[in-house]
Amino acid sequence: MGEIAEILAMPEFVPIPLTKTWLLGVANVRGRLLPIADLAGFLGLRSHESLKKRKVMVIDEDGVFSGILVDQVLGIMQFTQSEYQARSLPESSPFAPYNHGVFVKDNEEWFVIMPSLLFANTDYQNAALV
């Protein structure tokens, strides 16, 4: 799963005061505090799913323990190296800065989104209201 450690149903969380609206709060996940960020909200998009139906992708890598809330997770796909293309999303896509190529399998495109690129974004790092 690359940078993603696990997928969770939306856990109960506690809001964090004085933060941007896309930082929903923190959840206790097996004794660890997991900050949960709404990816759609961060990108200025609107979710089409109720909060209860959405999923949290948990990243636990390189000192980062964080949850990214997404509308849905379709499952785990396996790709071969030959299916990878170093081709990006159009620059007009809000996902473009976090894209790292695409896999093409059975004439379907699966664009790669890298959470590490999201975490490196200074707007993402500065979730506190100033």
mmCIF file of C-alpha atoms in Angstrom:
data_model
loop_
_atom_site.group_PDB
_atom_site.id
_atom_site.type_symbol
_atom_site.label_atom_id
_atom_site.label_comp_id
_atom_site.label_asym_id
_atom_site.label_seq_id
_atom_site.Cartn_x
_atom_site.Cartn_y
_atom_site.Cartn_z
ATOM 1 C CA MET A 1 0.000 0.000 0.000
ATOM 2 C CA GLY A 2 3.022 2.287 -0.239
ATOM 3 C CA GLU A 3 2.787 5.167 2.212
ATOM 4 C CA ILE A 4 -0.601 4.062 3.565
ATOM 5 C CA ALA A 5 -0.444 1.874 6.682
ATOM 6 C CA GLU A 6 -4.159 1.063 6.957
ATOM 7 C CA ILE A 7 -7.683 2.149 6.079
ATOM 8 C CA LEU A 8 -10.201 2.931 8.829
ATOM 9 C CA ALA A 9 -13.892 3.639 8.993
ATOM 10 C CA MET A 10 -14.373 7.193 10.231
ATOM 11 C CA PRO A 11 -13.504 7.051 13.961
ATOM 12 C CA GLU A 12 -14.910 9.310 16.652
ATOM 13 C CA PHE A 13 -12.735 12.402 16.959
ATOM 14 C CA VAL A 14 -12.335 15.505 19.088
ATOM 15 C CA PRO A 15 -12.099 18.853 17.274
ATOM 16 C CA ILE A 16 -8.947 20.919 17.748
ATOM 17 C CA PRO A 17 -9.709 24.587 18.512
ATOM 18 C CA LEU A 18 -8.179 27.364 16.401
ATOM 19 C CA THR A 19 -7.377 25.198 13.391
ATOM 20 C CA LYS A 20 -8.515 25.406 9.790
ATOM 21 C CA THR A 21 -11.812 23.710 9.004
ATOM 22 C CA TRP A 22 -10.215 20.912 6.990
ATOM 23 C CA LEU A 23 -8.328 19.684 10.083
ATOM 24 C CA LEU A 24 -11.257 17.848 11.628
ATOM 25 C CA GLY A 25 -9.613 16.862 14.905
ATOM 26 C CA VAL A 26 -7.824 13.969 16.576
ATOM 27 C CA ALA A 27 -8.945 10.399 17.175
ATOM 28 C CA ASN A 28 -7.607 7.835 19.610
ATOM 29 C CA VAL A 29 -6.488 4.890 17.492
ATOM 30 C CA ARG A 30 -5.166 2.065 19.671
ATOM 31 C CA GLY A 31 -3.756 4.556 22.179
ATOM 32 C CA ARG A 32 -2.193 6.909 19.610
ATOM 33 C CA LEU A 33 -3.559 10.338 18.728
ATOM 34 C CA LEU A 34 -4.346 10.458 15.021
ATOM 35 C CA PRO A 35 -4.892 13.900 13.476
ATOM 36 C CA ILE A 36 -7.558 13.664 10.767
ATOM 37 C CA ALA A 37 -7.466 16.005 7.777
ATOM 38 C CA ASP A 38 -10.287 16.244 5.240
ATOM 39 C CA LEU A 39 -8.549 15.999 1.854
ATOM 40 C CA ALA A 40 -11.513 17.426 -0.058
ATOM 41 C CA GLY A 41 -11.716 20.366 2.342
ATOM 42 C CA PHE A 42 -7.992 21.049 2.075
ATOM 43 C CA LEU A 43 -8.194 21.050 -1.729
ATOM 44 C CA GLY A 44 -11.232 23.328 -1.737
ATOM 45 C CA LEU A 45 -13.497 20.561 -3.002
ATOM 46 C CA ARG A 46 -16.838 19.358 -1.715
ATOM 47 C CA SER A 47 -17.313 15.780 -0.548
ATOM 48 C CA HIS A 48 -20.203 13.814 -1.986
ATOM 49 C CA GLU A 49 -20.387 11.381 0.929
ATOM 50 C CA SER A 50 -21.642 11.778 4.468
ATOM 51 C CA LEU A 51 -18.903 11.909 7.100
ATOM 52 C CA LYS A 52 -20.006 8.517 8.422
ATOM 53 C CA LYS A 53 -19.486 6.790 5.047
ATOM 54 C CA ARG A 54 -16.037 8.233 4.366
ATOM 55 C CA LYS A 55 -12.731 6.425 5.018
ATOM 56 C CA VAL A 56 -9.490 7.455 6.708
ATOM 57 C CA MET A 57 -6.187 6.511 5.107
ATOM 58 C CA VAL A 58 -3.649 6.212 7.929
ATOM 59 C CA ILE A 59 -0.066 7.187 7.202
ATOM 60 C CA ASP A 60 2.555 5.958 9.680
ATOM 61 C CA GLU A 61 5.904 6.606 8.054
ATOM 62 C CA ASP A 62 9.022 8.719 8.594
ATOM 63 C CA GLY A 63 7.782 10.186 11.877
ATOM 64 C CA VAL A 64 4.364 11.091 10.455
ATOM 65 C CA PHE A 65 1.245 9.568 12.001
ATOM 66 C CA SER A 66 -1.721 11.171 10.311
ATOM 67 C CA GLY A 67 -5.108 10.367 8.833
ATOM 68 C CA ILE A 68 -6.408 11.622 5.495
ATOM 69 C CA LEU A 69 -10.181 11.544 5.110
ATOM 70 C CA VAL A 70 -11.343 10.499 1.614
ATOM 71 C CA ASP A 71 -14.761 9.838 0.096
ATOM 72 C CA GLN A 72 -14.118 6.180 -0.660
ATOM 73 C CA VAL A 73 -11.512 3.478 -0.965
ATOM 74 C CA LEU A 74 -12.081 1.057 -3.809
ATOM 75 C CA GLY A 75 -9.702 -1.615 -2.569
ATOM 76 C CA ILE A 76 -6.103 -2.641 -3.083
ATOM 77 C CA MET A 77 -4.782 -3.004 -6.606
ATOM 78 C CA GLN A 78 -1.515 -4.586 -7.612
ATOM 79 C CA PHE A 79 0.432 -3.206 -10.538
ATOM 80 C CA THR A 80 3.563 -4.196 -12.376
ATOM 81 C CA GLN A 81 6.396 -1.816 -13.127
ATOM 82 C CA SER A 82 5.590 -2.070 -16.839
ATOM 83 C CA GLU A 83 2.112 -0.610 -16.162
ATOM 84 C CA TYR A 84 3.614 2.606 -14.738
ATOM 85 C CA GLN A 85 3.831 5.787 -16.806
ATOM 86 C CA ALA A 86 5.609 8.949 -15.658
ATOM 87 C CA ARG A 87 2.666 11.069 -16.753
ATOM 88 C CA SER A 88 0.940 13.626 -14.553
ATOM 89 C CA LEU A 89 -2.568 14.858 -14.021
ATOM 90 C CA PRO A 90 -3.461 18.095 -15.814
ATOM 91 C CA GLU A 91 -2.155 21.142 -13.923
ATOM 92 C CA SER A 92 -5.749 22.316 -13.485
ATOM 93 C CA SER A 93 -6.489 19.328 -11.212
ATOM 94 C CA PRO A 94 -6.343 20.134 -7.483
ATOM 95 C CA PHE A 95 -4.600 16.761 -7.068
ATOM 96 C CA ALA A 96 -1.800 17.612 -9.538
ATOM 97 C CA PRO A 97 0.783 18.812 -6.959
ATOM 98 C CA TYR A 98 0.479 15.474 -5.124
ATOM 99 C CA ASN A 99 0.500 13.235 -8.214
ATOM 100 C CA HIS A 100 3.380 10.932 -9.054
ATOM 101 C CA GLY A 101 2.533 9.261 -12.335
ATOM 102 C CA VAL A 102 -0.148 6.820 -13.382
ATOM 103 C CA PHE A 103 -0.629 3.084 -13.717
ATOM 104 C CA VAL A 104 -2.575 1.866 -16.734
ATOM 105 C CA LYS A 105 -4.236 -1.513 -16.343
ATOM 106 C CA ASP A 106 -6.980 -2.951 -18.552
ATOM 107 C CA ASN A 107 -7.313 0.427 -20.319
ATOM 108 C CA GLU A 108 -8.070 2.153 -16.998
ATOM 109 C CA GLU A 109 -5.889 4.877 -15.515
ATOM 110 C CA TRP A 110 -4.994 4.847 -11.806
ATOM 111 C CA PHE A 111 -3.206 8.067 -10.880
ATOM 112 C CA VAL A 112 -0.777 7.870 -7.964
ATOM 113 C CA ILE A 113 -1.291 10.370 -5.139
ATOM 114 C CA MET A 114 1.607 10.613 -2.688
ATOM 115 C CA PRO A 115 0.715 11.618 0.894
ATOM 116 C CA SER A 116 4.367 12.626 1.459
ATOM 117 C CA LEU A 117 3.930 15.366 -1.169
ATOM 118 C CA LEU A 118 0.798 16.545 0.648
ATOM 119 C CA PHE A 119 2.614 16.615 3.997
ATOM 120 C CA ALA A 120 5.443 18.661 2.445
ATOM 121 C CA ASN A 121 2.983 21.399 1.425
ATOM 122 C CA THR A 122 3.406 24.424 3.719
ATOM 123 C CA ASP A 123 -0.341 25.185 3.608
ATOM 124 C CA TYR A 124 -0.979 21.658 4.889
ATOM 125 C CA GLN A 125 1.672 21.988 7.590
ATOM 126 C CA ASN A 126 0.179 25.267 8.823
ATOM 127 C CA ALA A 127 -3.260 24.100 9.919
ATOM 128 C CA ALA A 128 -3.428 26.540 12.838
ATOM 129 C CA LEU A 129 -5.456 29.709 12.421
ATOM 130 C CA VAL A 130 -3.225 32.753 12.562
#
